[in-house]
Amino acid sequence: MAVEDASVVAKWDPRATQKLIDMVRPIGKRWFRWEVRGLERFPPAGGALVVSNHSGGSTSTDVVMFAADFYEQFGYDRPLYSVGHDGLFMGPLADPMTRLGIIRANQENAINALRTGGAVLTFPGGVYDVYRPTMSANVIDFKGRTGYVKSAIEAGVPIVPTVSIGAQESQLFLSRGTWLAKRLGLTRFRMDTLPISFGFPFGLSVLLPLNLPLPTKITAQVLEPIDIAAQFGDDPDIDEVDAYVRSVMQTALDVLANKRRFPVLG
């Protein structure tokens, strides 16, 4: 487990981040018509842990979508960090990732970033969530992971639940492929999924993102911040907080799903 020290967190480069956002925003806005609603609810200053479902498979736009509208709302004086898989930090990728505010996904790193007053975007469901079958697209499932609650408590910051809808329609996600990964013995390499999907233009795909994402309408909704101490006391039950967060998120996602009239079109 790699833990970032304060100097690594400080490597966030607002200019490099703005250049990337300025480049991808028009593409995302036109192709996915993405929008992030409810940012006016976001704490105006200080650390905050954004907890979201993760969608879109290998072509997920969750981070850049949220970042684009976050920086438009708050400017580049307020850093937004996002946790990422260790694979993003291999070799020459490490420095660009840290400059863009991506930090390795573990509690210590999240706590360090939160204590600097930054906002941190996390996806507790990780790979398990991002490859969920399209038929279960509107289900909040973190696979029992509660580390995000511990991070928020330790850093003394609110949790900001956020839900998104639409990205799981970018192609047809058939299966996480956990059974296939186990059958092939990939679990020994810490690979517990081998996602199977169907899309355009190549059809069936296993793991590799060969197909282009459909131009599906993606919408994210920021919910009311949760002050853990105020709502659950000074010695909160981790599982109780997690259950409440997921319940709030599931209710909000159900509302978004009920308002969505057509797949892809939105």
Coordinates of C-alpha atoms in Angstrom, one line a residue:
M1 CA 0.0 0.0 0.0
A2 CA 1.5 3.3 -1.1
V3 CA 0.8 6.3 1.1
E4 CA 1.2 9.8 -0.2
D5 CA 3.0 12.3 2.0
A6 CA 2.0 16.0 2.1
S7 CA 4.6 16.8 -0.7
V8 CA 2.9 14.4 -3.1
V9 CA -0.6 15.9 -2.4
A10 CA 1.0 19.3 -2.9
K11 CA 2.0 18.3 -6.5
W12 CA -1.5 19.0 -7.7
D13 CA -1.0 21.5 -10.5
P14 CA -4.0 23.8 -11.1
R15 CA -2.7 24.9 -14.5
A16 CA -2.2 21.4 -15.8
T17 CA -5.6 20.5 -14.5
Q18 CA -7.3 23.4 -16.1
K19 CA -5.6 22.7 -19.5
L20 CA -6.9 19.1 -19.4
I21 CA -10.4 20.2 -18.3
D22 CA -10.6 22.9 -21.0
M23 CA -9.6 20.2 -23.6
V24 CA -12.1 17.5 -22.6
R25 CA -15.0 19.6 -21.4
P26 CA -16.4 20.5 -24.9
I27 CA -16.0 16.8 -26.0
G28 CA -17.8 15.5 -23.0
K29 CA -20.5 18.2 -23.1
R30 CA -21.3 17.4 -26.7
W31 CA -20.9 13.6 -26.8
F32 CA -22.3 12.8 -23.3
R33 CA -24.2 16.0 -22.7
W34 CA -23.0 15.6 -19.1
E35 CA -24.1 17.8 -16.3
V36 CA -23.6 17.9 -12.6
R37 CA -26.5 19.2 -10.6
G38 CA -26.7 20.4 -7.0
L39 CA -23.2 21.8 -6.6
E40 CA -24.7 24.8 -4.7
R41 CA -25.2 22.3 -1.9
F42 CA -21.5 21.6 -1.7
P43 CA -19.6 22.9 1.4
P44 CA -18.2 26.3 0.4
A45 CA -14.8 25.7 1.9
G46 CA -12.7 23.1 3.7
G47 CA -12.3 19.3 3.2
A48 CA -15.2 17.2 2.0
L49 CA -15.4 13.6 0.9
V50 CA -17.5 13.1 -2.2
V51 CA -18.9 9.5 -2.4
S52 CA -20.3 8.4 -5.7
N53 CA -21.3 5.3 -7.7
H54 CA -18.8 4.5 -10.5
S55 CA -20.0 4.0 -14.0
G56 CA -19.0 3.5 -17.6
G57 CA -16.5 0.7 -17.6
S58 CA -13.0 1.4 -19.0
T59 CA -14.3 4.5 -20.7
S60 CA -15.7 6.0 -17.4
T61 CA -15.9 9.8 -17.4
D62 CA -17.0 10.1 -13.8
V63 CA -13.9 11.9 -12.6
V64 CA -13.4 14.4 -15.4
M65 CA -17.2 15.1 -15.6
F66 CA -17.4 16.0 -11.9
A67 CA -14.1 17.9 -12.0
A68 CA -15.1 20.0 -14.9
D69 CA -18.3 21.3 -13.2
F70 CA -16.6 21.5 -9.8
Y71 CA -13.9 23.8 -11.0
E72 CA -16.4 25.8 -13.0
Q73 CA -18.3 26.3 -9.7
F74 CA -15.4 26.9 -7.3
G75 CA -12.4 27.8 -9.5
Y76 CA -8.9 26.3 -9.5
D77 CA -8.0 27.8 -6.1
R78 CA -9.7 24.8 -4.5
P79 CA -8.2 21.4 -5.2
L80 CA -10.2 18.4 -6.1
Y81 CA -8.4 15.1 -5.5
S82 CA -9.6 11.8 -6.8
V83 CA -8.6 8.3 -5.7
G84 CA -7.3 6.0 -8.4
H85 CA -6.2 2.4 -8.8
D86 CA -2.5 1.6 -8.3
G87 CA -2.3 0.8 -12.0
L88 CA -2.6 4.4 -12.9
F89 CA 0.7 5.1 -11.2
M90 CA 2.9 2.7 -13.0
G91 CA 6.1 4.1 -14.5
P92 CA 5.8 7.4 -16.3
L93 CA 2.1 7.8 -15.5
A94 CA 2.8 8.6 -11.8
D95 CA 3.8 12.2 -12.1
P96 CA 1.0 13.3 -14.5
M97 CA -1.5 11.6 -12.3
T98 CA -0.4 13.4 -9.2
R99 CA -0.3 16.8 -11.0
L100 CA -3.9 16.3 -12.0
G101 CA -4.9 15.5 -8.4
I102 CA -5.2 11.7 -8.7
I103 CA -4.0 9.9 -5.6
R104 CA -3.7 6.2 -4.9
A105 CA -6.8 4.7 -3.4
N106 CA -6.5 4.0 0.3
Q107 CA -7.7 5.5 3.5
E108 CA -4.4 7.1 4.5
N109 CA -4.0 9.0 1.2
A110 CA -7.6 10.2 1.3
I111 CA -7.2 11.4 4.9
N112 CA -4.0 13.3 4.1
A113 CA -5.7 15.1 1.2
L114 CA -8.8 15.9 3.2
R115 CA -6.7 17.4 6.1
T116 CA -5.2 19.8 3.6
G117 CA -8.7 21.2 3.0
G118 CA -9.1 19.6 -0.3
A119 CA -12.2 17.9 -1.7
V120 CA -11.7 14.2 -2.4
L121 CA -13.8 12.2 -4.9
T122 CA -14.0 8.5 -4.1
F123 CA -15.8 5.5 -5.6
P124 CA -16.1 2.8 -2.9
G125 CA -17.4 0.3 -5.4
G126 CA -14.3 0.6 -7.6
V127 CA -13.9 -1.8 -10.4
Y128 CA -16.7 -4.0 -9.1
D129 CA -19.1 -1.0 -9.4
V130 CA -17.9 0.4 -12.7
Y131 CA -18.4 -2.9 -14.5
R132 CA -21.8 -3.7 -13.0
P133 CA -24.3 -5.2 -15.6
T134 CA -26.5 -2.8 -17.4
M135 CA -29.5 -4.5 -16.0
S136 CA -28.3 -3.5 -12.5
A137 CA -27.2 0.0 -13.6
N138 CA -29.3 1.8 -11.1
V139 CA -28.2 -0.2 -8.0
I140 CA -25.9 1.3 -5.4
D141 CA -23.5 -1.5 -4.4
F142 CA -20.1 -0.9 -2.7
K143 CA -19.4 -4.6 -2.2
G144 CA -19.4 -4.1 1.5
R145 CA -16.6 -1.5 1.5
T146 CA -16.9 1.0 4.3
G147 CA -13.4 2.5 4.4
Y148 CA -14.7 5.8 3.1
V149 CA -16.7 6.3 6.3
K150 CA -13.6 5.8 8.4
S151 CA -11.7 8.3 6.2
A152 CA -14.4 11.0 6.7
I153 CA -14.5 10.4 10.5
E154 CA -10.7 10.4 10.9
A155 CA -10.4 13.6 8.8
G156 CA -13.4 15.3 10.5
V157 CA -15.1 16.2 7.2
P158 CA -18.6 15.8 5.9
I159 CA -19.6 13.2 3.3
V160 CA -21.2 14.5 0.2
P161 CA -23.2 11.7 -1.5
T162 CA -23.4 12.0 -5.3
V163 CA -25.1 9.8 -7.8
S164 CA -24.8 9.6 -11.5
I165 CA -26.9 7.9 -14.2
G166 CA -26.4 7.1 -17.9
A167 CA -22.8 6.0 -18.3
Q168 CA -23.8 2.3 -17.9
E169 CA -25.7 2.7 -21.1
S170 CA -22.6 3.6 -23.1
Q171 CA -22.5 0.0 -24.1
L172 CA -24.2 -3.2 -23.0
F173 CA -22.4 -4.5 -19.9
L174 CA -23.3 -8.2 -19.7
S175 CA -21.3 -9.5 -16.7
R176 CA -18.5 -8.5 -14.3
G177 CA -17.0 -11.8 -15.3
T178 CA -16.1 -12.8 -11.7
W179 CA -16.8 -16.4 -12.5
L180 CA -14.5 -16.2 -15.6
A181 CA -11.7 -14.5 -13.6
K182 CA -11.9 -17.3 -11.0
R183 CA -12.0 -20.0 -13.6
L184 CA -8.9 -18.7 -15.3
G185 CA -7.0 -18.3 -12.0
L186 CA -6.7 -14.5 -12.3
T187 CA -7.7 -14.0 -8.7
R188 CA -4.1 -15.0 -7.7
F189 CA -3.1 -11.7 -9.5
R190 CA -5.7 -9.7 -7.6
M191 CA -8.0 -9.7 -10.7
D192 CA -11.4 -10.7 -9.5
T193 CA -13.3 -9.4 -12.5
L194 CA -13.0 -10.0 -16.3
P195 CA -15.9 -7.8 -17.6
I196 CA -17.8 -8.9 -20.7
S197 CA -19.7 -6.3 -22.7
F198 CA -21.2 -5.7 -26.1
G199 CA -21.0 -2.5 -28.1
F200 CA -20.2 -0.6 -31.3
P201 CA -18.5 -1.3 -33.7
F202 CA -16.8 -4.6 -32.7
G203 CA -19.6 -6.4 -30.7
L204 CA -18.5 -8.7 -27.9
S205 CA -15.6 -7.5 -25.8
V206 CA -13.8 -9.1 -22.8
L207 CA -11.9 -6.7 -20.6
L208 CA -10.4 -4.5 -23.3
P209 CA -12.3 -1.3 -24.2
L210 CA -12.4 -2.0 -28.0
N211 CA -15.8 -0.5 -28.5
L212 CA -16.6 3.2 -28.7
P213 CA -18.9 4.5 -25.9
L214 CA -22.4 5.4 -27.2
P215 CA -23.3 9.1 -26.8
T216 CA -25.4 8.5 -23.8
K217 CA -26.8 11.4 -21.7
I218 CA -24.9 11.4 -18.3
T219 CA -26.3 13.2 -15.3
A220 CA -24.9 13.5 -11.8
Q221 CA -26.7 14.8 -8.7
V222 CA -25.0 16.2 -5.7
L223 CA -26.9 15.5 -2.5
E224 CA -27.0 17.2 0.9
P225 CA -23.7 16.9 2.9
I226 CA -23.8 14.5 5.8
D227 CA -22.2 15.8 9.1
I228 CA -21.4 12.4 10.7
A229 CA -20.8 13.7 14.2
A230 CA -24.0 15.8 14.2
Q231 CA -26.2 13.0 12.9
F232 CA -24.6 9.9 14.4
G233 CA -22.8 11.2 17.5
D234 CA -19.1 11.3 18.5
D235 CA -18.8 7.5 18.4
P236 CA -20.7 6.6 15.2
D237 CA -21.3 3.0 14.1
I238 CA -19.5 2.6 10.8
D239 CA -22.0 0.2 9.3
E240 CA -24.9 2.4 10.3
V241 CA -23.4 5.4 8.6
D242 CA -22.6 3.4 5.5
A243 CA -26.1 2.0 5.3
Y244 CA -27.6 5.5 5.6
V245 CA -25.3 6.9 2.9
R246 CA -26.2 4.1 0.5
S247 CA -29.9 4.5 1.3
V248 CA -29.8 8.2 0.6
M249 CA -27.9 7.5 -2.7
Q250 CA -30.3 4.7 -3.7
T251 CA -33.3 7.0 -3.2
A252 CA -31.7 9.7 -5.3
L253 CA -30.7 7.3 -8.0
D254 CA -34.2 5.9 -8.2
V255 CA -35.5 9.5 -8.7
L256 CA -33.1 10.1 -11.6
A257 CA -34.0 6.7 -13.1
N258 CA -37.7 7.5 -12.9
K259 CA -37.2 10.7 -14.8
R260 CA -35.1 9.1 -17.5
R261 CA -37.4 8.5 -20.4
F262 CA -35.2 6.6 -22.9
P263 CA -31.9 4.7 -22.7
V264 CA -28.9 6.7 -24.2
L265 CA -31.2 9.6 -25.1
G266 CA -31.9 10.4 -21.5

